[in-house]
Structure formats: C-alpha cells, structure tokens
Coordinates of N, CA and C in Angstrom, one line a residue:
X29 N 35.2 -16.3 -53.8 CA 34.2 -15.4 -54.3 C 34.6 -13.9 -54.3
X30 N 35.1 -13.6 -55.2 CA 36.3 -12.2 -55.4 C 35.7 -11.1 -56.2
X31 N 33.9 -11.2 -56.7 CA 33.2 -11.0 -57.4 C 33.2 -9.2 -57.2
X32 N 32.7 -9.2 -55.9 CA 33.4 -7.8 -55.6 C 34.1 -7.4 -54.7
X33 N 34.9 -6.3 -55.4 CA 36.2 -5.9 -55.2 C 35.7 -5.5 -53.5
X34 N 36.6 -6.2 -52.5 CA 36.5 -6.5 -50.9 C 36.4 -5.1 -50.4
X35 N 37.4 -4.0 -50.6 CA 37.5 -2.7 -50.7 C 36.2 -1.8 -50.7
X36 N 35.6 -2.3 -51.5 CA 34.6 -1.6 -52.0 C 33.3 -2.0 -51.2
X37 N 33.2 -3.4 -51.0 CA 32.8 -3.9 -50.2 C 32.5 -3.2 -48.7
X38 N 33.8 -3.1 -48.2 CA 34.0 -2.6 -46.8 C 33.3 -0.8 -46.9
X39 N 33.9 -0.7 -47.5 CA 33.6 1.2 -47.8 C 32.3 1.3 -47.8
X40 N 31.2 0.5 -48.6 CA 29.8 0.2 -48.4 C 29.2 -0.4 -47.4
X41 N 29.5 -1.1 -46.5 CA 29.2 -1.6 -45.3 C 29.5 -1.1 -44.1
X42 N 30.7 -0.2 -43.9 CA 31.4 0.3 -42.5 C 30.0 1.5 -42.2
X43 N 29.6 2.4 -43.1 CA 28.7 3.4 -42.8 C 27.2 3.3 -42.4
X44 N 26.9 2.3 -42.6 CA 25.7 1.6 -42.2 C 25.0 1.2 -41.0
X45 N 23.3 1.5 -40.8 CA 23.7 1.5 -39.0 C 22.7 0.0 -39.5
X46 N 22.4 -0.6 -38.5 CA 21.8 -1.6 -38.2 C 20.6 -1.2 -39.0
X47 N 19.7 -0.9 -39.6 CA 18.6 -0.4 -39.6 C 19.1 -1.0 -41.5
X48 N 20.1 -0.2 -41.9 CA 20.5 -0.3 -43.2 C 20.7 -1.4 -43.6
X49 N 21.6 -2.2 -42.7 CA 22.4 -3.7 -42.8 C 21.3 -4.4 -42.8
X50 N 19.8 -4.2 -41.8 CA 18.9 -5.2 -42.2 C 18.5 -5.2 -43.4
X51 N 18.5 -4.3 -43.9 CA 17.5 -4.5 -45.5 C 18.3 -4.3 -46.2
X52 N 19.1 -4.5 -45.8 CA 20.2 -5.3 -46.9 C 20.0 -6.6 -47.1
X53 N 20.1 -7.2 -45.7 CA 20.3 -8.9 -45.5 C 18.8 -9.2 -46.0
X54 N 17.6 -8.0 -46.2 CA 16.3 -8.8 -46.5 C 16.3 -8.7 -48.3
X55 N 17.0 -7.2 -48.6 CA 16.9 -7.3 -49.9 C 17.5 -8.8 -50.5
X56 N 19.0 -9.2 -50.3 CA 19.4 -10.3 -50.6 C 18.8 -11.6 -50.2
X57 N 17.7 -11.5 -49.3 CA 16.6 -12.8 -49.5 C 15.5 -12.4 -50.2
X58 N 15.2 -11.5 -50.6 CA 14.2 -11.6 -51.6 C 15.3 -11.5 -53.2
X59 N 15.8 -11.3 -53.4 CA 16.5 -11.0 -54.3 C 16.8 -12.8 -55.1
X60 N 17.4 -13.5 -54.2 CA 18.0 -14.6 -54.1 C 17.5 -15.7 -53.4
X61 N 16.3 -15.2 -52.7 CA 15.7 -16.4 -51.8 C 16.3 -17.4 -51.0
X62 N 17.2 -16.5 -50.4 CA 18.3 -17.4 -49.8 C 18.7 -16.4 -48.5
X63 N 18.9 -16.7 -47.3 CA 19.6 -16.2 -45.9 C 20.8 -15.7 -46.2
X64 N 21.2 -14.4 -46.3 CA 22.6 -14.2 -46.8 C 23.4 -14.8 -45.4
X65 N 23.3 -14.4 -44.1 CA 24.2 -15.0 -43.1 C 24.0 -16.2 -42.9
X66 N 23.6 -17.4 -43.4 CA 23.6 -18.7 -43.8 C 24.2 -18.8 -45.0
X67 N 24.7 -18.2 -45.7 CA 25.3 -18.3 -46.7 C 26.5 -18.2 -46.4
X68 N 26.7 -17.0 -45.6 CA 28.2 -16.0 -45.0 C 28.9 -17.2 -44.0
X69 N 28.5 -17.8 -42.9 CA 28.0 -18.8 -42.0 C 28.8 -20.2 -42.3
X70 N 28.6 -20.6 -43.6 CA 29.2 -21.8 -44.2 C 30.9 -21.6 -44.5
X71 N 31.0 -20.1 -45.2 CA 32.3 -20.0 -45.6 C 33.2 -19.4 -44.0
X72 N 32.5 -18.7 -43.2 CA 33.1 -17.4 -42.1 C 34.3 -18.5 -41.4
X73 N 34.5 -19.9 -41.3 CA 35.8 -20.5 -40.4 C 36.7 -20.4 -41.2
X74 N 36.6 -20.6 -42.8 CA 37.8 -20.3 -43.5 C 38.7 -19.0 -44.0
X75 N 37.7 -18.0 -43.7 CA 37.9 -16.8 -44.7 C 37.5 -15.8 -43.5
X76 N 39.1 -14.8 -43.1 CA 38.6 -14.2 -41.8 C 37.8 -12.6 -42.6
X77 N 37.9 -12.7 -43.6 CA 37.1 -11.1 -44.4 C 35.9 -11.5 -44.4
X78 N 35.5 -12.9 -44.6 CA 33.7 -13.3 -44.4 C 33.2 -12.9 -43.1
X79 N 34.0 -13.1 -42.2 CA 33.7 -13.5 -40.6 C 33.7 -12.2 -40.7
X80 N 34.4 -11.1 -41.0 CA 34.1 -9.6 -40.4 C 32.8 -9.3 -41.3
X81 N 32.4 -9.3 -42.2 CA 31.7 -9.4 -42.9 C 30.4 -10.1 -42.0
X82 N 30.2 -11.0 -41.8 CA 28.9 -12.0 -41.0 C 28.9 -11.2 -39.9
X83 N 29.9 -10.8 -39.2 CA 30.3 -10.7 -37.5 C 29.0 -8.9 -37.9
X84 N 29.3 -8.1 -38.8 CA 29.0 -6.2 -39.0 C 27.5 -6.3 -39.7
X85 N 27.6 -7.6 -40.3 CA 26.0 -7.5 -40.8 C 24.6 -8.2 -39.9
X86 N 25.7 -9.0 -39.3 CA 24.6 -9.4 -38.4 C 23.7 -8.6 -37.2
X87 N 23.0 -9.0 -36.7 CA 22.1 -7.9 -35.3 C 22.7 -8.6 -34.2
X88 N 22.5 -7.7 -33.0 CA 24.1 -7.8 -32.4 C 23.8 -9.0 -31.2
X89 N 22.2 -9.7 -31.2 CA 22.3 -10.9 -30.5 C 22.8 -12.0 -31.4
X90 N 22.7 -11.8 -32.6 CA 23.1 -12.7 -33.5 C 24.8 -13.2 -33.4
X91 N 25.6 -11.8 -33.5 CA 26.8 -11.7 -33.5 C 27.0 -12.1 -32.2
X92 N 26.8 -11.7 -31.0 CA 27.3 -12.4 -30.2 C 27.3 -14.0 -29.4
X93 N 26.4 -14.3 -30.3 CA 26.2 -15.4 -30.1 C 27.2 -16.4 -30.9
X94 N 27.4 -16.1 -32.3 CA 28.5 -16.6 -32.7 C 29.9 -16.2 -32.4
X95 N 30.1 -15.2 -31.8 CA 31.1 -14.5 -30.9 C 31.3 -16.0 -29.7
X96 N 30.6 -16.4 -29.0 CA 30.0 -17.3 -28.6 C 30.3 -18.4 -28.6
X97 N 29.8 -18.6 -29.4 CA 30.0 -20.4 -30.1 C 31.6 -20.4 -30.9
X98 N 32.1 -19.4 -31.6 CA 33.2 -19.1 -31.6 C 34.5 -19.6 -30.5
X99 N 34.0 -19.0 -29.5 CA 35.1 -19.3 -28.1 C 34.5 -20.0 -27.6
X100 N 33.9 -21.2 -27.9 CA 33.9 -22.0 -27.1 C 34.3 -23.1 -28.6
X101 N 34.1 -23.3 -28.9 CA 34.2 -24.3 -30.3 C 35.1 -24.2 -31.5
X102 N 35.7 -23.2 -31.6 CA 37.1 -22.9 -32.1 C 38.1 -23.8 -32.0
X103 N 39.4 -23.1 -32.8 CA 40.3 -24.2 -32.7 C 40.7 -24.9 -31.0
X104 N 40.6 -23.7 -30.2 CA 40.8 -24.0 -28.6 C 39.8 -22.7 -28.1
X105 N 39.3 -23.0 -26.9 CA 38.4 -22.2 -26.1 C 39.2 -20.5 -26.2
X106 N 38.1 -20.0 -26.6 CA 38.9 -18.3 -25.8 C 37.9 -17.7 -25.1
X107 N 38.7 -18.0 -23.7 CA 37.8 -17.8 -22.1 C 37.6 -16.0 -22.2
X108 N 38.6 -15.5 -23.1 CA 38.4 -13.8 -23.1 C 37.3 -13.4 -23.6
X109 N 37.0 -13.4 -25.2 CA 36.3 -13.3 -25.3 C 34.7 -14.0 -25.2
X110 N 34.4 -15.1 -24.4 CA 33.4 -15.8 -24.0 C 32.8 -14.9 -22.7
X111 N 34.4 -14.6 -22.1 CA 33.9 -13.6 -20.3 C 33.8 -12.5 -20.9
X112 N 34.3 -12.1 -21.7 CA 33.6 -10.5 -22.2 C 32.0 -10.4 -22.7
X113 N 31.4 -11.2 -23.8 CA 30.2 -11.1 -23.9 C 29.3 -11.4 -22.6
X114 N 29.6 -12.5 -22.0 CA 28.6 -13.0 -21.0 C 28.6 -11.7 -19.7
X115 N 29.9 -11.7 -19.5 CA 29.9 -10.3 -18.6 C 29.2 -9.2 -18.5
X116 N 29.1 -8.6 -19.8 CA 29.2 -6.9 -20.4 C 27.8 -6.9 -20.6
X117 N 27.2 -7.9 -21.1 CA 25.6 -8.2 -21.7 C 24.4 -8.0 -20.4
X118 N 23.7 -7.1 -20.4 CA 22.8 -6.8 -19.5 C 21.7 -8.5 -19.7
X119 N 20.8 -8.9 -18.8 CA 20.1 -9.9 -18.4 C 19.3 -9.8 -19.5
X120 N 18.5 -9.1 -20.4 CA 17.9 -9.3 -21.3 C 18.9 -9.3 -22.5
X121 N 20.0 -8.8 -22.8 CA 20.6 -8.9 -23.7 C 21.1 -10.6 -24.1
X122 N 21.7 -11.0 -22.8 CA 21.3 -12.4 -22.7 C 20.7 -13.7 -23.2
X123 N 19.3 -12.9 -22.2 CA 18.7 -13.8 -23.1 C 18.1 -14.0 -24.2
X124 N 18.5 -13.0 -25.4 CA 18.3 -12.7 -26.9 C 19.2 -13.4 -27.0
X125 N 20.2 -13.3 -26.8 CA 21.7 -14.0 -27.4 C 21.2 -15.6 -27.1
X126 N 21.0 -15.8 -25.9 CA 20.6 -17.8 -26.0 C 19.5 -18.0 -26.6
X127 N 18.5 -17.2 -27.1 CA 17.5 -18.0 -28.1 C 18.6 -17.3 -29.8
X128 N 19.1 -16.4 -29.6 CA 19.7 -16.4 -31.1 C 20.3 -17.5 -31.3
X129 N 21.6 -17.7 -30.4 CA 22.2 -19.6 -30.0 C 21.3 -20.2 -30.5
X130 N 20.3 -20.8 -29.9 CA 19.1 -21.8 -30.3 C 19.2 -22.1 -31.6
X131 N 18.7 -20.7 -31.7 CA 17.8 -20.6 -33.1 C 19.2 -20.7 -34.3
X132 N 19.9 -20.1 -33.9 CA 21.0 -20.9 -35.2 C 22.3 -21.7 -35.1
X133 N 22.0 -22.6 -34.2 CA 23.1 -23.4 -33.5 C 22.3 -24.9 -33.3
X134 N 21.0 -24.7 -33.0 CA 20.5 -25.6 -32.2 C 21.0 -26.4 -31.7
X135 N 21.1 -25.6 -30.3 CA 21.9 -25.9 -28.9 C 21.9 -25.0 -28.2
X136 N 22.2 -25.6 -26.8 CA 21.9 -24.9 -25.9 C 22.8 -24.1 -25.3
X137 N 22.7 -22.8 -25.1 CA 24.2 -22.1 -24.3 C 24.4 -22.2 -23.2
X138 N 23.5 -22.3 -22.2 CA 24.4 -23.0 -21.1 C 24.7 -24.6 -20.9
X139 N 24.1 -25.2 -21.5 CA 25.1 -26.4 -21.4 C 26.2 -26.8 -22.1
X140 N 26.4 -25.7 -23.6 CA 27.6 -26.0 -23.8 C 28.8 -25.2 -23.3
X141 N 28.2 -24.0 -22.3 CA 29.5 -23.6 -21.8 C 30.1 -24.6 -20.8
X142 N 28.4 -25.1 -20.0 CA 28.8 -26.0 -18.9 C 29.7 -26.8 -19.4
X143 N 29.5 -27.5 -20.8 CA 30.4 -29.1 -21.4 C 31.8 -28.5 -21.7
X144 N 32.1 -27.4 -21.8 CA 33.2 -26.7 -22.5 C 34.2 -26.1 -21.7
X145 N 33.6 -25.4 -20.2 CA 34.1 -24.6 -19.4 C 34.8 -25.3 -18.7
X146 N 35.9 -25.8 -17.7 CA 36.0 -26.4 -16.5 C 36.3 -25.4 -15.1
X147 N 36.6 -25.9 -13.9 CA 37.2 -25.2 -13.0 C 36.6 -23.9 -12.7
X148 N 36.5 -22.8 -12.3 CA 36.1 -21.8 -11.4 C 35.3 -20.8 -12.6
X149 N 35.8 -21.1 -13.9 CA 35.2 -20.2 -14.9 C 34.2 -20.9 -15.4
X150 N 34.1 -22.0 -14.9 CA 32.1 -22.6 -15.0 C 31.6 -22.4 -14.6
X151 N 31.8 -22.0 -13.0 CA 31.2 -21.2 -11.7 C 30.8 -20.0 -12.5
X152 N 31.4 -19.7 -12.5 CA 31.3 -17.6 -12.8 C 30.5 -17.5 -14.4
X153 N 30.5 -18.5 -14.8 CA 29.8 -17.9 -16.2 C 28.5 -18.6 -16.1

C-alpha cells in the first residue's frame, strides 16, 4: 500500500502531539468507517514502517501494550523490552495498559506473562 509517498507520510505525522494523532485516527473512522489501528494491526508483523506507524499513532496505553504483546509473542520473548514497559510505568499507567491488552488482545496480561516468563523474571514482573 505505497499510495502515499512514506516520506511524506512521516513528515506529517512526526509533528503531531497526541491530541492531533487522535483526530486523525477519528477523522479516518468517520471517513471510512473503519478503525485505522485495526487496519494498521493486521499488516504491522510484516511491514516494520506500519509498526512505526501503529506504534506513533497510537495513545500510549495502547502502544504499550502492543509493545507488550510484542515481547512476549514475537518471533522469541524480548525480556528487555517487556522489563522496560512494566518497570518504568507508574501503577495507574498499568493498569490502562492491561485493560488496553484486554480490550484489543482479549487476554489477559498477567497471565500471559505468567505463561510466557519463566524463572526469577516471572517473580519480578
């Protein structure tokens, strides 16, 4: 989907604060009646410009949560960034991030770190 030029793309999205990027993501559901990050979502494991793309447009319980589900369900675990979000994330940030999980995973985050993690880094997370 090369429709538009990536570049141009990026240059229009890097300046953007969150506030912008939402009504964006609402203009393109009214526009198209369609979830743009369910759209983004389908293609983002194949295409790493999607995933930056999904990862900048998204709100940032969103993103981390696929940050998330990411390192744990990836090609192989990445315990770095999994201990970086869970770490750095204040107690309510949290738990935005496991109902964002929920709500677009449906599943649970701590049992899939539990099923995923082994050894002393299932303790600590």
């Amino acid at each position: 989907n090369n429709i538009v030029n990536r570049k141009e793309l990026v240059e229009f999205l890097i300046p953007r604060n969150s506030q912008q990027l939402n009504l964006i993501c609402q203009t393109y559901g009214s526009l198209y009646n369609r979830d743009i990050l369910s759209d983004l979502s389908e293609m983002r494991t194949t295409d790493v410009f999607v995933n930056v793309i999904y990862l900048r447009i998204s709100e940032a319980q969103e993103r981390d949560a696929a940050i998330v589900r990411d390192a744990m369900f990836g090609w192989r675990v990445n315990l770095r960034n999994l201990i970086e979000v869970v770490c750095t994330r204040s107690s309510s940030d949290l738990n935005s991030i496991k109902q964002a999980y929920r709500v677009r995973y449906s599943s649970n985050f701590e049992q899939d770190i539990a099923s995923k993690i082994a050894g002393s880094y299932k303790e600590v997370l």
